[in-house]
C-alpha positions as a Markdown table, in Angstrom:
| # | Residue | x | y | z |
|---|---|---|---|---|
| 1 | Met | 37.4 | -45.4 | -16.6 |
| 2 | Glu | 35.0 | -42.9 | -17.2 |
| 3 | Thr | 35.0 | -42.1 | -20.6 |
| 4 | Pro | 34.2 | -37.7 | -20.9 |
| 5 | Ser | 31.1 | -37.4 | -21.6 |
| 6 | Val | 29.9 | -39.1 | -18.5 |
| 7 | His | 32.2 | -36.6 | -17.0 |
| 8 | Leu | 31.1 | -34.0 | -18.8 |
| 9 | Lys | 27.6 | -35.3 | -17.9 |
| 10 | Asn | 28.7 | -35.1 | -14.3 |
| 11 | Asp | 30.5 | -31.4 | -14.6 |
| 12 | Glu | 27.4 | -30.0 | -16.4 |
| 13 | Arg | 24.6 | -31.5 | -12.7 |
| 14 | Lys | 27.2 | -29.1 | -11.1 |
| 15 | Leu | 27.0 | -26.3 | -12.8 |
| 16 | Asp | 22.9 | -26.9 | -12.5 |
| 17 | Lys | 23.1 | -27.1 | -9.0 |
| 18 | Ser | 25.7 | -24.5 | -7.9 |
| 19 | Thr | 23.8 | -21.9 | -10.2 |
| 20 | Leu | 20.0 | -22.5 | -9.3 |
| 21 | Pro | 20.8 | -20.5 | -6.1 |
| 22 | Trp | 21.4 | -17.4 | -9.1 |
| 23 | Ile | 18.6 | -18.0 | -10.3 |
| 24 | Val | 16.8 | -17.7 | -8.2 |
| 25 | Leu | 17.5 | -14.6 | -7.0 |
| 26 | Gly | 18.2 | -13.3 | -10.4 |
| 27 | Val | 14.4 | -14.2 | -11.2 |
| 28 | Ile | 13.5 | -12.1 | -7.5 |
| 29 | Ile | 15.6 | -8.9 | -8.1 |
| 30 | Val | 14.3 | -8.9 | -12.3 |
| 31 | Gly | 10.2 | -9.2 | -10.8 |
| 32 | Ile | 10.9 | -6.1 | -7.4 |
| 33 | Ala | 12.4 | -5.3 | -10.5 |
| 34 | Gly | 9.6 | -5.3 | -12.8 |
| 35 | Tyr | 7.3 | -4.5 | -10.0 |
| 36 | Thr | 9.4 | -0.9 | -9.4 |
| 37 | Leu | 9.0 | 0.0 | -12.6 |
| 38 | Trp | 5.2 | -0.3 | -12.5 |
| 39 | Ser | 4.4 | 0.9 | -9.6 |
| 40 | Thr | 7.0 | 4.2 | -10.7 |
| 41 | Phe | 5.2 | 4.5 | -14.7 |
| 42 | Gln | 1.7 | 3.4 | -12.9 |
| 43 | Thr | 3.0 | 6.5 | -9.7 |
| 44 | Asn | 3.7 | 9.1 | -12.8 |
| 45 | Ser | 0.3 | 8.1 | -14.7 |
| 46 | Glu | -2.0 | 8.8 | -11.8 |
| 47 | Thr | -4.9 | 11.7 | -11.9 |
| 48 | Thr | -4.3 | 14.2 | -9.3 |
| 49 | Ser | -5.9 | 17.0 | -7.7 |
| 50 | Glu | -4.2 | 19.1 | -9.6 |
| 51 | Thr | -6.4 | 18.7 | -13.0 |
| 52 | Val | -9.4 | 16.9 | -12.0 |
| 53 | Ser | -11.5 | 17.3 | -8.0 |
| 54 | Val | -11.8 | 13.8 | -6.8 |
| 55 | Ser | -14.4 | 13.4 | -5.1 |
| 56 | Val | -14.3 | 9.3 | -2.7 |
| 57 | Pro | -17.4 | 7.4 | -4.0 |
| 58 | Asp | -19.0 | 6.1 | -0.9 |
| 59 | Phe | -18.3 | 2.8 | -0.1 |
| 60 | Ser | -18.3 | -0.8 | 2.7 |
| 61 | Leu | -15.2 | -2.7 | 4.3 |
| 62 | Val | -14.8 | -4.0 | 7.8 |
| 63 | Asn | -11.8 | -3.3 | 10.2 |
| 64 | Gln | -9.0 | -5.2 | 12.1 |
| 65 | Gln | -12.4 | -5.4 | 14.3 |
| 66 | Asp | -14.4 | -7.3 | 12.3 |
| 67 | Arg | -16.1 | -3.3 | 12.7 |
| 68 | Pro | -18.0 | -2.3 | 9.0 |
| 69 | Ile | -16.2 | 1.1 | 8.4 |
| 70 | Glu | -18.4 | 2.8 | 5.8 |
| 71 | Leu | -17.6 | 7.2 | 4.2 |
| 72 | Ser | -20.6 | 8.1 | 6.5 |
| 73 | Asp | -17.9 | 7.3 | 9.1 |
| 74 | Leu | -15.6 | 9.4 | 8.4 |
| 75 | Lys | -17.5 | 12.5 | 7.2 |
| 76 | Gly | -16.1 | 15.9 | 8.9 |
| 77 | Lys | -13.2 | 14.2 | 9.2 |
| 78 | Ile | -9.4 | 14.9 | 7.9 |
| 79 | Trp | -7.4 | 11.3 | 6.9 |
| 80 | Ile | -5.1 | 10.4 | 5.2 |
| 81 | Ala | -5.5 | 6.5 | 3.0 |
| 82 | Asp | -3.1 | 4.2 | 1.0 |
| 83 | Phe | -3.6 | 0.6 | -0.2 |
| 84 | Ile | -1.6 | -2.2 | 1.0 |
| 85 | Phe | -1.0 | -5.8 | 1.5 |
| 86 | Thr | 0.6 | -7.5 | 5.1 |
| 87 | His | 2.6 | -9.5 | 2.3 |
| 88 | Cys | 4.0 | -6.4 | -0.1 |
| 89 | Pro | 8.2 | -7.9 | 0.6 |
| 90 | Thr | 9.0 | -4.3 | -1.4 |
| 91 | Ile | 7.3 | -0.8 | -0.3 |
| 92 | Cys | 4.6 | -1.6 | 1.3 |
| 93 | Pro | 6.0 | -1.6 | 5.1 |
| 94 | Ile | 7.9 | 2.3 | 3.9 |
| 95 | Met | 4.5 | 3.1 | 3.5 |
| 96 | Thr | 3.1 | 1.4 | 7.2 |
| 97 | Glu | 5.6 | 3.7 | 8.5 |
| 98 | Glu | 5.6 | 6.5 | 6.9 |
| 99 | Met | 1.5 | 6.7 | 8.2 |
| 100 | Ala | 2.6 | 5.3 | 11.6 |
| 101 | Lys | 4.9 | 8.4 | 11.7 |
| 102 | Leu | 1.9 | 10.3 | 11.1 |
| 103 | Gln | -0.2 | 9.0 | 13.6 |
| 104 | Ser | 2.2 | 9.9 | 15.8 |
| 105 | Glu | 3.3 | 13.5 | 15.3 |
| 106 | Phe | -0.8 | 14.5 | 15.5 |
| 107 | Lys | -1.2 | 12.3 | 17.8 |
| 108 | Glu | -3.1 | 15.3 | 19.8 |
| 109 | Glu | -5.5 | 16.3 | 16.4 |
| 110 | Pro | -8.3 | 15.1 | 15.0 |
| 111 | Val | -6.9 | 13.2 | 12.1 |
| 112 | Tyr | -7.4 | 10.2 | 11.4 |
| 113 | Phe | -5.5 | 6.7 | 8.8 |
| 114 | Val | -7.8 | 3.5 | 6.2 |
| 115 | Ser | -5.3 | 1.1 | 4.6 |
| 116 | Phe | -7.8 | -0.8 | 1.9 |
| 117 | Thr | -5.4 | -3.9 | 1.5 |
| 118 | Val | -5.4 | -4.7 | -2.5 |
| 119 | Asp | -5.2 | -8.6 | -1.6 |
| 120 | Pro | -8.6 | -8.9 | 0.8 |
| 121 | Glu | -8.7 | -12.8 | 0.6 |
| 122 | Arg | -5.6 | -13.1 | 2.4 |
| 123 | Asp | -5.4 | -10.0 | 4.6 |
| 124 | Thr | -8.1 | -11.0 | 6.9 |
| 125 | Pro | -9.3 | -8.9 | 9.5 |
| 126 | Asp | -7.2 | -11.4 | 11.8 |
| 127 | Val | -4.1 | -11.2 | 9.8 |
| 128 | Leu | -5.3 | -6.8 | 9.9 |
| 129 | Thr | -5.1 | -7.6 | 13.0 |
| 130 | Arg | -1.4 | -8.2 | 13.5 |
| 131 | Tyr | -0.3 | -6.1 | 11.5 |
| 132 | Ala | -2.0 | -3.5 | 13.5 |
| 133 | Val | -0.4 | -4.4 | 16.5 |
| 134 | Lys | 2.8 | -4.4 | 14.3 |
| 135 | Tyr | 3.1 | -0.6 | 13.2 |
| 136 | Gly | 1.8 | 0.3 | 17.1 |
| 137 | Ala | -1.8 | 1.2 | 14.3 |
| 138 | Asp | -5.1 | 3.1 | 16.9 |
| 139 | Gln | -7.9 | 1.4 | 16.8 |
| 140 | Glu | -10.2 | 4.2 | 17.1 |
| 141 | Arg | -7.9 | 6.4 | 14.6 |
| 142 | Trp | -6.7 | 3.6 | 12.0 |
| 143 | His | -8.5 | 1.2 | 10.4 |
| 144 | Phe | -7.6 | -2.0 | 7.7 |
| 145 | Leu | -10.0 | -2.4 | 5.4 |
| 146 | Thr | -10.5 | -4.7 | 3.4 |
| 147 | Gly | -13.7 | -6.7 | 1.9 |
| 148 | Glu | -14.4 | -7.4 | -1.6 |
| 149 | Lys | -12.3 | -7.6 | -4.3 |
| 150 | Glu | -14.2 | -6.1 | -6.7 |
| 151 | Gln | -15.2 | -3.0 | -4.9 |
| 152 | Ile | -11.7 | -2.5 | -3.1 |
| 153 | Tyr | -9.9 | -2.3 | -6.8 |
| 154 | Gln | -13.2 | -0.7 | -8.3 |
| 155 | Leu | -12.7 | 2.1 | -5.0 |
| 156 | Ala | -9.0 | 2.5 | -5.8 |
| 157 | Asn | -9.1 | 2.2 | -9.7 |
| 158 | Glu | -11.6 | 5.0 | -9.9 |
| 159 | Gly | -12.9 | 6.9 | -6.7 |
| 160 | Phe | -9.2 | 7.7 | -6.1 |
| 161 | Lys | -7.4 | 7.4 | -9.4 |
| 162 | Leu | -4.8 | 5.1 | -8.2 |
| 163 | Ala | -4.1 | 2.1 | -9.6 |
| 164 | Ala | -4.1 | -1.2 | -7.7 |
| 165 | Ala | -4.1 | -4.7 | -9.6 |
| 166 | Asp | -4.2 | -8.7 | -10.0 |
| 167 | His | -1.4 | -9.5 | -11.6 |
| 168 | Gly | 0.3 | -12.7 | -11.6 |
| 169 | Gly | -0.4 | -13.5 | -8.2 |
| 170 | Gly | 1.7 | -10.9 | -7.0 |
| 171 | Phe | -0.4 | -7.0 | -6.1 |
| 172 | Pro | 1.2 | -3.9 | -7.4 |
| 173 | His | -0.6 | -0.9 | -6.2 |
| 174 | Ser | 0.3 | 2.8 | -6.2 |
| 175 | Thr | 2.3 | 4.4 | -3.7 |
| 176 | Arg | 0.4 | 7.5 | -2.9 |
| 177 | Phe | -0.8 | 9.0 | 0.6 |
| 178 | Ala | -4.2 | 10.5 | 0.0 |
| 179 | Leu | -5.6 | 13.4 | 2.0 |
| 180 | Val | -9.5 | 13.5 | 2.7 |
| 181 | Thr | -11.0 | 16.4 | 3.5 |
| 182 | Pro | -14.2 | 16.4 | 6.1 |
| 183 | Asp | -16.2 | 16.8 | 2.9 |
| 184 | Gly | -14.6 | 13.8 | 1.9 |
| 185 | Tyr | -12.9 | 15.6 | -1.7 |
| 186 | Ile | -9.4 | 14.3 | -2.1 |
| 187 | His | -7.0 | 17.4 | -1.3 |
| 188 | Asp | -3.7 | 16.2 | -2.9 |
| 189 | Tyr | -2.3 | 12.9 | -3.9 |
| 190 | Tyr | 2.0 | 12.7 | -2.0 |
| 191 | Asp | 4.0 | 10.2 | -3.0 |
| 192 | Ser | 5.5 | 8.2 | 0.7 |
| 193 | Arg | 9.1 | 7.4 | -0.7 |
| 194 | Ser | 9.4 | 11.0 | -1.8 |
| 195 | Lys | 10.2 | 13.2 | 2.0 |
| 196 | Pro | 9.9 | 16.4 | 0.1 |
| 197 | Met | 5.9 | 15.0 | -0.5 |
| 198 | Met | 5.5 | 14.3 | 3.1 |
| 199 | Asn | 6.4 | 17.4 | 4.6 |
| 200 | Asn | 4.3 | 18.8 | 2.1 |
| 201 | Leu | 1.0 | 16.4 | 3.3 |
| 202 | Arg | 1.9 | 17.3 | 6.9 |
| 203 | Glu | 1.5 | 21.4 | 6.4 |
| 204 | Asp | -1.2 | 20.7 | 4.1 |
| 205 | Val | -2.4 | 18.7 | 7.0 |
| 206 | Lys | -1.9 | 21.4 | 9.3 |
| 207 | Ala | -3.5 | 23.9 | 7.2 |
| 208 | Leu | -6.3 | 21.8 | 7.4 |
| 209 | Leu | -6.3 | 21.5 | 10.7 |
| 210 | Lys | -6.9 | 25.8 | 11.8 |
| 211 | Lys | -10.0 | 26.0 | 9.4 |
């Protein structure tokens, strides 16, 4: 006959096996919540063009076609920029879907789109090509850029004034889009999660097209 202590140990093992999936789920939920909280905090603390006139600094990266892209390639063009990464499980798919909608809406207009990856070590041109195809990107109007991580993070944080970080294997980043004018200045920022802000972006693009 088993002693009470043996029964207790067996029950503990059963409890551990049954609760393990819930523990893992809890860790995932906490991680996503932490990511969202970080993103919200950073978005609220980011500089906007209402207080500072931001000029996009020069950069030299490669797109999904492994073609070099520099700031000069976008000179004289209206373009919309964001920072994402392809295996992002939370906000990036939503951001990219919003960008795809803009591409579709302005398909007859000279408006360009640039998505910088904040995980360049994983997001090679081949990976970005598959991602671009998945979202129906026009290869000539929508560039997915990768390159040296240090340059991209400096460009995000110091150039665009948009938060981006490599945090314990995760890549929290801003959810904002930046609208860049033909002379290379950021016209304004727009939270991709906000329908009113995205409508403002559309109206601002139309206004710039008339100039």
